[in-house]
Every structure is written in C-alpha cells, then in structure tokens.
Amino acid sequence: MFQGETAITIDDKGRLAVPTAHRDAVARDCGNRLVITYNPFESGCLYLYPQQVWERVRDQVNKLPKAKKTSRVMQLKLVGAATFVEPDGNGRITVPASHRAAVGIEKKAVLLGMGEKFELWSEQAHHAQIRQTISDEDLSEDLLDLQL
C-alpha cells in the first residue's frame, strides 16, 4: 500500500528516482514492474500501477462497451497509452517523453502514494489541486460520514 507525497526531480533523460521508502515494496510486491498511463480524470497527472493491479484495471476497462464514446476515451487514455517500466539499479524509472509532454511534467513533479497506485503530478497541476478547497455543496453523504 503506497502513501505519502514526495517532491521529484526529473533528469534530462526523463528519469525519476522511486523514493527509497517505496523501493522495497516496488521490488517485492510489484515484481519490480510498474505501468505508466494517463489519468483520465485529471489533467497534469499520470498513474503508475503495479503490474498485477494494472492487469485488473486493464481488464475492467477493456470490458467497457466500445460503442460508447466515453468507454473508447477511457480505453485510449488508460490502455492505449500504457507503458511498462522497471526501476534500474539506481531505483530510477524512465517516464516516456510523450507522457511527460502531454501532462506538462518537466523538471519538477510530485509523486503521491494513493493506496494501490502512485500518481505522478506536474508540480504546477499538483499545487493547483492542493489549493482547491471542498465546499459544503461538494459534500456527498459518503463524505459527511467520514470522521476526519
């Protein structure tokens, strides 16, 4: 289970270092294989799934009805753009240039552990998300039951 926020620097070759706190879990629990793909709900963000979690998500998305445009867009953004990556000996993964360009990740990024997956945000998009607040109108019954 991944959690936490880490400021990340992307080198000139598009590599980022997996935080040391997560390297053992990525090696042990993920077979040292992650899948990078687009976040279909938020601009400025990529998803990084452990391979076994990814396979479950991929299969669910591929079962969506292809006659619906929303399903095809979901399949395009998640399955069509999916790329396998493995940390090198220094714990670095390479984020494809096309993925970085599409979400605006340059030198600075933020990696969030979100339970079963990571989210890799451009620094600007992450700051914009953090600055947003939740108003009373945004609260659903599920959120009202949380004991924060």
N, CA and C of each residue as an Amber inpcrd file, in Angstrom:
protein
   444
   0.8510000  -1.1740000   0.0000000   0.0000000   0.0000000   0.0000000
   0.8930000   1.2320000   0.0000000   0.6830000   2.1030000  -0.9440000
   1.5080000   3.2940000  -1.1020000   0.7970000   4.5080000  -0.5130000
   1.5490000   5.3310000   0.1750000   1.0120000   6.6020000   0.6450000
   2.1630000   7.5770000   0.8090000   1.8190000   8.8500000   0.8320000
   2.8120000   9.8910000   1.0410000   3.0360000  10.7230000  -0.2070000
   3.6060000  11.8940000   0.0180000   3.8780000  12.8730000  -1.0320000
   5.3800000  13.1140000  -1.0910000   5.9510000  13.0310000  -2.3020000
   7.3760000  13.2240000  -2.4760000   7.6250000  14.1660000  -3.6380000
   8.3950000  15.2290000  -3.3950000   8.8410000  16.0980000  -4.4860000
   9.8690000  15.3200000  -5.2940000   9.7150000  15.3360000  -6.6100000
  10.5430000  14.5390000  -7.5150000  11.2250000  15.4630000  -8.5120000
  12.4670000  15.1470000  -8.8360000  13.1700000  15.8340000  -9.9130000
  13.3130000  14.8670000 -11.0760000  12.9750000  15.3170000 -12.2570000
  13.1100000  14.5190000 -13.4720000  14.4210000  14.9360000 -14.1420000
  15.2830000  13.9650000 -14.4520000  16.5620000  14.3220000 -15.0690000
  16.3850000  14.5560000 -16.5730000  17.4710000  14.9070000 -17.2460000
  17.4140000  15.2350000 -18.6730000  16.9940000  14.0590000 -19.5500000
  17.1350000  12.8420000 -19.0430000  16.7400000  11.6560000 -19.7950000
  15.3160000  11.2230000 -19.4660000  14.6050000  12.0030000 -18.6630000
  13.2240000  11.6820000 -18.3180000  13.0990000  10.6640000 -17.2020000
  14.1530000  10.5030000 -16.4070000  14.1240000   9.5140000 -15.3300000
  13.7960000  10.1800000 -13.9980000  13.1280000   9.4140000 -13.1560000
  12.8850000   9.8370000 -11.7860000  13.2600000   8.6880000 -10.8720000
  13.7040000   9.0300000  -9.6860000  14.0580000   8.0120000  -8.6990000
  12.8290000   7.6570000  -7.8820000  12.5170000   6.3670000  -7.8260000
  11.4490000   5.9010000  -6.9510000  11.9110000   6.1940000  -5.5250000
  11.0860000   6.8460000  -4.7090000  11.5130000   7.1620000  -3.3390000
  11.9780000   5.9030000  -2.6070000  13.0330000   6.0460000  -1.8350000
  13.6090000   4.8960000  -1.1350000  12.5780000   4.2080000  -0.2390000
  11.6470000   4.9560000   0.3100000  10.6160000   4.3680000   1.1750000
   9.7300000   3.3770000   0.4200000   9.6890000   3.4630000  -0.9150000
   8.8220000   2.5960000  -1.7110000   9.5860000   1.5600000  -2.5240000
  10.9030000   1.6530000  -2.5820000  11.6680000   0.7570000  -3.4660000
  11.5090000  -0.7080000  -3.1110000  11.5620000  -1.0290000  -1.8250000
  11.4130000  -2.4380000  -1.4350000  10.0350000  -2.9680000  -1.8160000
   9.0040000  -2.1680000  -1.5910000   7.6440000  -2.6030000  -1.9340000
   7.4880000  -2.7660000  -3.4370000   8.0790000  -1.8700000  -4.2170000
   8.0040000  -1.9870000  -5.6780000   8.7110000  -3.2660000  -6.1300000
   9.8610000  -3.5540000  -5.5460000  10.5900000  -4.7760000  -5.9110000
   9.8530000  -6.0260000  -5.4450000   9.4340000  -6.0350000  -4.2060000
   8.8330000  -7.2240000  -3.5920000   7.3880000  -7.4450000  -4.0610000
   6.5680000  -6.4240000  -3.9220000   5.1290000  -6.5780000  -4.1630000
   4.7310000  -6.3530000  -5.6190000   5.5780000  -5.6860000  -6.3750000
   5.2350000  -5.3510000  -7.7600000   6.0850000  -6.1150000  -8.7680000
   6.9580000  -7.0000000  -8.2800000   7.8370000  -7.7020000  -9.1980000
   8.7370000  -6.7570000  -9.9610000   8.9730000  -5.5820000  -9.3880000
   9.8090000  -4.5370000  -9.9900000   9.2560000  -4.0540000 -11.3290000
   7.9500000  -4.1910000 -11.5310000   7.3220000  -3.7220000 -12.7730000
   6.1610000  -2.8050000 -12.4450000   6.1970000  -1.6470000 -13.0660000
   5.1130000  -0.6800000 -12.9460000   4.5880000  -0.3790000 -14.3430000
   3.3790000   0.1570000 -14.3940000   2.7720000   0.5700000 -15.6530000
   2.4250000   2.0460000 -15.5280000   2.9020000   2.8310000 -16.4800000
   2.5980000   4.2690000 -16.5240000   1.5300000   4.4950000 -17.5730000
   0.5210000   5.2780000 -17.2050000  -0.5230000   5.6440000 -18.1580000
  -1.1440000   6.9640000 -17.7300000  -2.0270000   7.4960000 -18.5660000
  -2.6590000   8.7780000 -18.2670000  -3.7470000   8.6400000 -17.2120000
  -3.9170000   9.6790000 -16.4330000  -5.0570000   9.7980000 -15.5330000
  -6.2050000  10.3370000 -16.3890000  -7.2680000   9.5690000 -16.5820000
  -8.3410000  10.0360000 -17.4610000  -9.2450000  11.0960000 -16.8370000
  -9.0620000  11.3760000 -15.5420000  -9.9600000  12.2910000 -14.8380000
  -9.3490000  13.6580000 -14.5520000  -8.0320000  13.7410000 -14.4920000
  -7.3500000  14.9900000 -14.1190000  -6.2380000  15.2830000 -15.1060000
  -6.1650000  16.5170000 -15.5770000  -5.0310000  16.8850000 -16.4250000
  -3.8170000  17.1270000 -15.5220000  -2.6500000  16.9490000 -16.0690000
  -1.4340000  17.1950000 -15.3000000  -0.9840000  16.0260000 -14.4600000
  -1.5310000  14.8190000 -14.7050000  -1.2520000  13.6810000 -13.8280000
  -1.1620000  12.3800000 -14.6170000  -0.2060000  11.5500000 -14.2120000
  -0.0660000  10.1910000 -14.7230000  -0.3330000   9.2110000 -13.5900000
  -0.7950000   8.0200000 -13.9360000  -0.9410000   6.9370000 -12.9770000
   0.2390000   5.9880000 -13.1350000   0.7260000   5.4440000 -12.0190000
   1.7270000   4.3880000 -12.0240000   1.1690000   3.2300000 -11.2120000
   0.8390000   2.1530000 -11.9060000   0.2500000   0.9760000 -11.2780000
   1.2830000  -0.1380000 -11.1220000   1.2310000  -0.8970000 -10.0310000
   1.9360000  -2.1760000 -10.0050000   1.3340000  -3.0610000 -11.0970000
   2.1540000  -3.9140000 -11.6960000   1.6720000  -4.7060000 -12.8290000
   0.4120000  -5.5040000 -12.5070000   0.3560000  -6.1700000 -11.3500000
  -0.8090000  -7.0120000 -11.0600000  -2.0730000  -6.1720000 -10.8520000
  -1.9550000  -4.9930000 -10.2860000  -3.1080000  -4.0950000 -10.1440000
  -3.5210000  -3.6000000 -11.5220000  -2.5160000  -3.2480000 -12.3320000
  -2.7780000  -2.7630000 -13.6840000  -3.5840000  -3.7910000 -14.4920000
  -3.2180000  -5.0430000 -14.4070000  -3.8930000  -6.0640000 -15.1980000
  -5.3810000  -6.1350000 -14.8550000  -5.7250000  -5.9800000 -13.5990000
  -7.1300000  -5.9660000 -13.1810000  -7.8530000  -4.7400000 -13.7590000
  -7.2030000  -3.5590000 -13.6500000  -7.7920000  -2.3190000 -14.1860000
  -7.9470000  -2.4210000 -15.6970000  -6.8920000  -2.8700000 -16.3700000
  -6.9230000  -3.0120000 -17.8380000  -8.0810000  -3.8940000 -18.2790000
  -8.2600000  -5.0330000 -17.6020000  -9.3290000  -5.9460000 -17.9900000
 -10.7040000  -5.3200000 -17.7820000 -10.8870000  -4.5720000 -16.7050000
 -12.1670000  -3.8910000 -16.4680000 -12.4440000  -2.8560000 -17.5590000
 -11.4310000  -2.0770000 -17.8940000 -11.5920000  -1.0250000 -18.9030000
 -11.8630000  -1.6290000 -20.2730000 -11.1820000  -2.7150000 -20.5940000
 -11.3840000  -3.3430000 -21.9030000 -12.7630000  -3.9850000 -22.0370000
 -13.4550000  -4.2450000 -20.9310000 -14.8040000  -4.8240000 -20.9800000
 -15.8800000  -3.7630000 -21.2210000 -15.5050000  -2.4940000 -21.1380000
 -16.4880000  -1.4310000 -21.3580000 -17.0160000  -1.4920000 -22.7850000
 -18.2750000  -1.1010000 -23.0100000 -18.8560000  -1.1760000 -24.3530000
 -18.1660000  -0.1990000 -25.3200000 -17.6320000  -0.7480000 -26.3760000
 -16.8790000   0.0640000 -27.3380000 -17.7700000   0.9970000 -28.1620000
 -19.0710000   0.7880000 -28.1140000 -19.9970000   1.6500000 -28.8490000
 -20.1660000   3.0090000 -28.1760000 -19.7340000   3.1230000 -26.9140000
 -19.8720000   4.3900000 -26.1880000 -18.5700000   5.1790000 -26.2710000
 -18.7070000   6.4500000 -26.6040000 -17.5190000   7.2970000 -26.7510000
 -16.7240000   7.3950000 -25.4470000 -17.3960000   7.5270000 -24.3170000
 -16.7020000   7.6340000 -23.0400000 -15.8580000   6.3920000 -22.7810000
 -16.3680000   5.2440000 -23.1350000 -15.6070000   3.9990000 -22.9690000
 -14.3710000   4.0040000 -23.8500000 -14.5250000   4.4290000 -25.0940000
 -13.3830000   4.4600000 -26.0060000 -12.3160000   5.4380000 -25.5340000
 -12.7440000   6.5820000 -24.9970000 -11.7820000   7.5560000 -24.4720000
 -11.0510000   6.9740000 -23.2680000 -11.7700000   6.3040000 -22.3950000
 -11.1560000   5.6600000 -21.2390000 -10.1400000   4.6090000 -21.6950000
 -10.5080000   3.8070000 -22.6910000  -9.6070000   2.7880000 -23.2090000
  -8.3740000   3.4190000 -23.8540000  -8.5640000   4.4960000 -24.5770000
  -7.4500000   5.1990000 -25.2220000  -6.4730000   5.7330000 -24.1920000
  -7.0070000   6.4200000 -23.1810000  -6.1440000   7.0720000 -22.1960000
  -5.4830000   6.0890000 -21.2510000  -6.1830000   5.0440000 -20.8750000
  -5.6100000   4.0930000 -19.9220000  -4.8580000   2.9620000 -20.6200000
  -5.5420000   2.2130000 -21.4650000  -4.9370000   1.0220000 -22.0550000
  -4.0200000   1.3770000 -23.2210000  -4.4880000   2.2230000 -24.0960000
  -3.6930000   2.5610000 -25.2810000  -2.3820000   3.2360000 -24.9700000
  -2.3380000   3.9740000 -23.8890000  -1.1330000   4.7320000 -23.5360000
  -0.2610000   4.0200000 -22.5110000  -0.6520000   2.8330000 -22.0790000
   0.0660000   2.1390000 -21.0100000   1.4560000   1.6990000 -21.4640000
   2.4390000   1.9400000 -20.5770000   3.8300000   1.5770000 -20.8460000
   4.4120000   0.9040000 -19.6150000   5.0210000  -0.2620000 -19.8020000
   5.6920000  -0.9480000 -18.6960000   7.0410000  -0.2920000 -18.4320000
   7.3700000  -0.1220000 -17.1560000   8.6810000   0.3930000 -16.7610000
   9.2060000  -0.4370000 -15.5940000  10.5260000  -0.5420000 -15.5220000
  11.1810000  -1.2450000 -14.4230000  12.2690000  -0.3520000 -13.8680000
  12.3470000  -0.2250000 -12.5480000  13.4410000   0.5600000 -11.9750000
  14.7920000  -0.0440000 -12.3510000  15.7610000   0.8360000 -12.6380000
  17.1120000   0.3710000 -12.9230000  17.8350000   0.0910000 -11.6090000
  19.1110000  -0.1790000 -11.6680000  19.8920000  -0.4980000 -10.4830000
  19.9520000   0.6200000  -9.4650000  19.6780000   1.8480000  -9.9000000
  19.6600000   3.0010000  -9.0010000  18.2550000   3.3860000  -8.5760000
  17.2720000   2.5470000  -8.8850000  15.8940000   2.8150000  -8.4850000
  15.1930000   3.8620000  -9.3300000  15.6970000   4.0960000 -10.5530000
  15.0950000   5.1060000 -11.4290000  14.2330000   4.4440000 -12.4930000
  13.1240000   5.1130000 -12.8240000  12.2960000   4.7030000 -13.9540000
  12.2870000   5.8330000 -14.9680000  12.1070000   5.4630000 -16.2170000
  12.0410000   6.4640000 -17.2840000  10.5830000   6.6910000 -17.6540000
  10.1740000   7.9420000 -17.5620000   8.8170000   8.3320000 -17.9580000
   8.8890000   8.7360000 -19.4300000   8.1170000   8.0730000 -20.3010000
   8.1980000   8.4070000 -21.7290000   7.9830000   9.9040000 -21.9890000
   8.7480000  10.4100000 -22.9420000   8.6690000  11.8370000 -23.2860000
   7.2580000  12.2410000 -23.6870000   6.5400000  11.3690000 -24.4060000
   5.1760000  11.6990000 -24.8340000   4.2580000  11.8810000 -23.6370000
   4.4180000  11.0560000 -22.6190000   3.6030000  11.1620000 -21.4100000
   3.9390000  12.4450000 -20.6490000   5.2280000  12.7270000 -20.5080000
   5.6460000  13.9410000 -19.7850000   5.1210000  15.1850000 -20.4890000
   5.2500000  15.2200000 -21.7980000   4.8030000  16.4000000 -22.5590000
   3.2900000  16.5810000 -22.4580000   2.5440000  15.4960000 -22.5300000
   1.0800000  15.5790000 -22.5260000   0.5270000  16.1340000 -21.2210000
   1.2050000  15.8710000 -20.0930000   0.6900000  16.3350000 -18.8070000
   1.4870000  17.5010000 -18.2280000   2.5020000  17.9640000 -18.9660000
   3.2400000  19.1450000 -18.5280000   4.2870000  18.8860000 -17.4550000
   4.7990000  17.6680000 -17.3960000   5.8690000  17.3730000 -16.4340000
   7.2000000  17.7190000 -17.0860000   7.9220000  18.5970000 -16.4260000
   9.2430000  18.9730000 -16.9280000  10.2970000  18.5200000 -15.9330000
  10.8850000  19.4260000 -15.2060000  11.9470000  19.0730000 -14.2410000
  11.3960000  18.7090000 -12.8690000  10.3300000  19.3570000 -12.4460000
   9.7750000  19.1640000 -11.1060000   8.4280000  18.4610000 -11.1980000
   8.2500000  17.4990000 -10.3000000   6.9920000  16.7550000 -10.2520000
   6.7320000  16.3610000  -8.8050000   5.5600000  15.8040000  -8.5620000
   5.1850000  15.3310000  -7.2320000   4.6380000  13.9200000  -7.3910000
   5.1870000  12.9900000  -6.6080000   4.7300000  11.6130000  -6.6090000
   3.8970000  11.3810000  -5.3600000   2.6550000  10.9280000  -5.5550000
   1.7490000  10.6540000  -4.4430000   1.4610000   9.1670000  -4.3700000
   1.6210000   8.5880000  -3.1980000   1.1990000   7.2180000  -2.9680000
  -0.2920000   7.2390000  -2.6710000  -1.0680000   6.5480000  -3.4950000
  -2.5280000   6.6150000  -3.3980000  -3.1540000   5.2420000  -3.1330000
  -2.5040000   4.4750000  -2.2750000  -3.0300000   3.1530000  -1.9560000
  -2.4630000   2.1150000  -2.8930000  -3.2610000   1.6910000  -3.8770000
  -2.8160000   0.6480000  -4.8010000  -1.9740000   1.1720000  -5.9590000
  -1.8640000   2.4680000  -6.0950000  -1.1030000   3.0310000  -7.2120000
  -0.4320000   4.3220000  -6.7690000   0.4340000   4.8400000  -7.6390000
   1.0100000   6.1690000  -7.4740000   0.3490000   7.1100000  -8.4700000
   0.3570000   8.3960000  -8.1300000   0.0130000   9.4360000  -9.0940000
   1.2440000  10.3170000  -9.2260000   1.6210000  10.6030000 -10.4630000
   2.7410000  11.4990000 -10.7470000   2.1730000  12.7710000 -11.3630000
   2.2660000  13.8540000 -10.6060000   1.6890000  15.1410000 -10.9980000
   2.7760000  16.1040000 -11.4490000   2.4450000  16.9280000 -12.4290000
   3.3150000  18.0680000 -12.6990000   3.2530000  18.9510000 -11.4610000
   4.3270000  19.6260000 -11.1680000   4.3650000  20.4600000  -9.9680000
   3.2550000  21.5080000  -9.9820000   3.0230000  22.1280000 -11.1320000
   2.0050000  23.1730000 -11.2310000   0.6010000  22.6110000 -11.0180000
   0.3030000  21.4760000 -11.6440000  -1.0330000  20.8840000 -11.5070000
  -1.2730000  20.4250000 -10.0700000  -0.2470000  19.8840000  -9.4320000
  -0.4020000  19.4410000  -8.0400000  -0.6870000  20.6330000  -7.1400000
   0.0650000  21.7080000  -7.3100000  -0.1800000  22.9050000  -6.4880000
  -1.5950000  23.4320000  -6.7030000  -2.0600000  23.4140000  -7.9400000
  -3.4270000  23.8840000  -8.2200000  -4.4570000  23.0030000  -7.5220000
  -4.2450000  21.6910000  -7.5110000  -5.1740000  20.7840000  -6.8370000
  -5.1790000  21.0160000  -5.3330000  -4.0030000  21.1800000  -4.7520000
  -3.8930000  21.3660000  -3.3020000  -4.5540000  22.6720000  -2.8650000
  -4.4990000  23.6910000  -3.7010000  -5.0920000  24.9940000  -3.3550000
  -6.6150000  24.9690000  -3.3960000  -7.1830000  23.9880000  -4.0990000
  -8.6430000  23.9010000  -4.1540000  -9.1720000  23.4550000  -2.8010000
 -10.3080000  23.9940000  -2.4450000 -10.9460000  23.5910000  -1.1980000
 -12.2690000  22.8900000  -1.5130000 -12.7550000  22.1660000  -0.5370000
 -14.0340000  21.4730000  -0.6710000 -15.0730000  22.2920000   0.0800000
 -16.1320000  22.6470000  -0.6280000 -17.1980000  23.4360000  -0.0030000
 -18.3080000  22.5220000   0.4800000 -19.2180000  23.0840000   1.2430000
 -20.3600000  22.3100000   1.7300000 -21.1650000  21.7110000   0.5750000
 -21.2580000  22.4310000  -0.5430000 -22.0190000  21.9450000  -1.6920000
 -21.3730000  20.7200000  -2.3250000 -20.0600000  20.5450000  -2.1280000
 -19.3300000  19.4090000  -2.7020000 -19.4940000  18.1270000  -1.8910000
 -19.9740000  18.2380000  -0.6730000 -20.0060000  17.0900000   0.2230000
 -21.1780000  16.1550000  -0.0660000 -20.8330000  14.9190000  -0.3770000
 -21.8580000  13.8850000  -0.5560000 -22.0990000  13.2160000   0.7940000
 -23.1020000  12.3560000   0.8460000 -23.3950000  11.6360000   2.0920000
 -22.1940000  10.8090000   2.5340000 -21.4840000  10.2070000   1.5880000
 -20.3000000   9.4040000   1.9210000 -19.2410000  10.2540000   2.6140000
 -19.0470000  11.4660000   2.1230000 -18.0380000  12.3470000   2.7280000
 -18.4810000  12.8510000   4.1020000 -19.7740000  13.0550000   4.2690000
 -20.2660000  13.5360000   5.5550000 -20.0580000  12.5160000   6.6550000
 -19.9920000  11.2450000   6.2870000 -19.7970000  10.1860000   7.2870000
 -18.3510000   9.9990000   7.7170000 -17.4160000  10.6350000   7.0230000
 -16.0020000  10.4900000   7.3910000 -15.7260000  11.1400000   8.7370000
 -14.9230000  10.4970000   9.5480000 -14.5070000  11.0390000  10.8390000
 -13.0710000  11.5230000  10.6990000 -12.8880000  12.6980000  10.1320000
 -11.5400000  13.2250000   9.8650000 -10.9740000  13.8960000  11.0860000
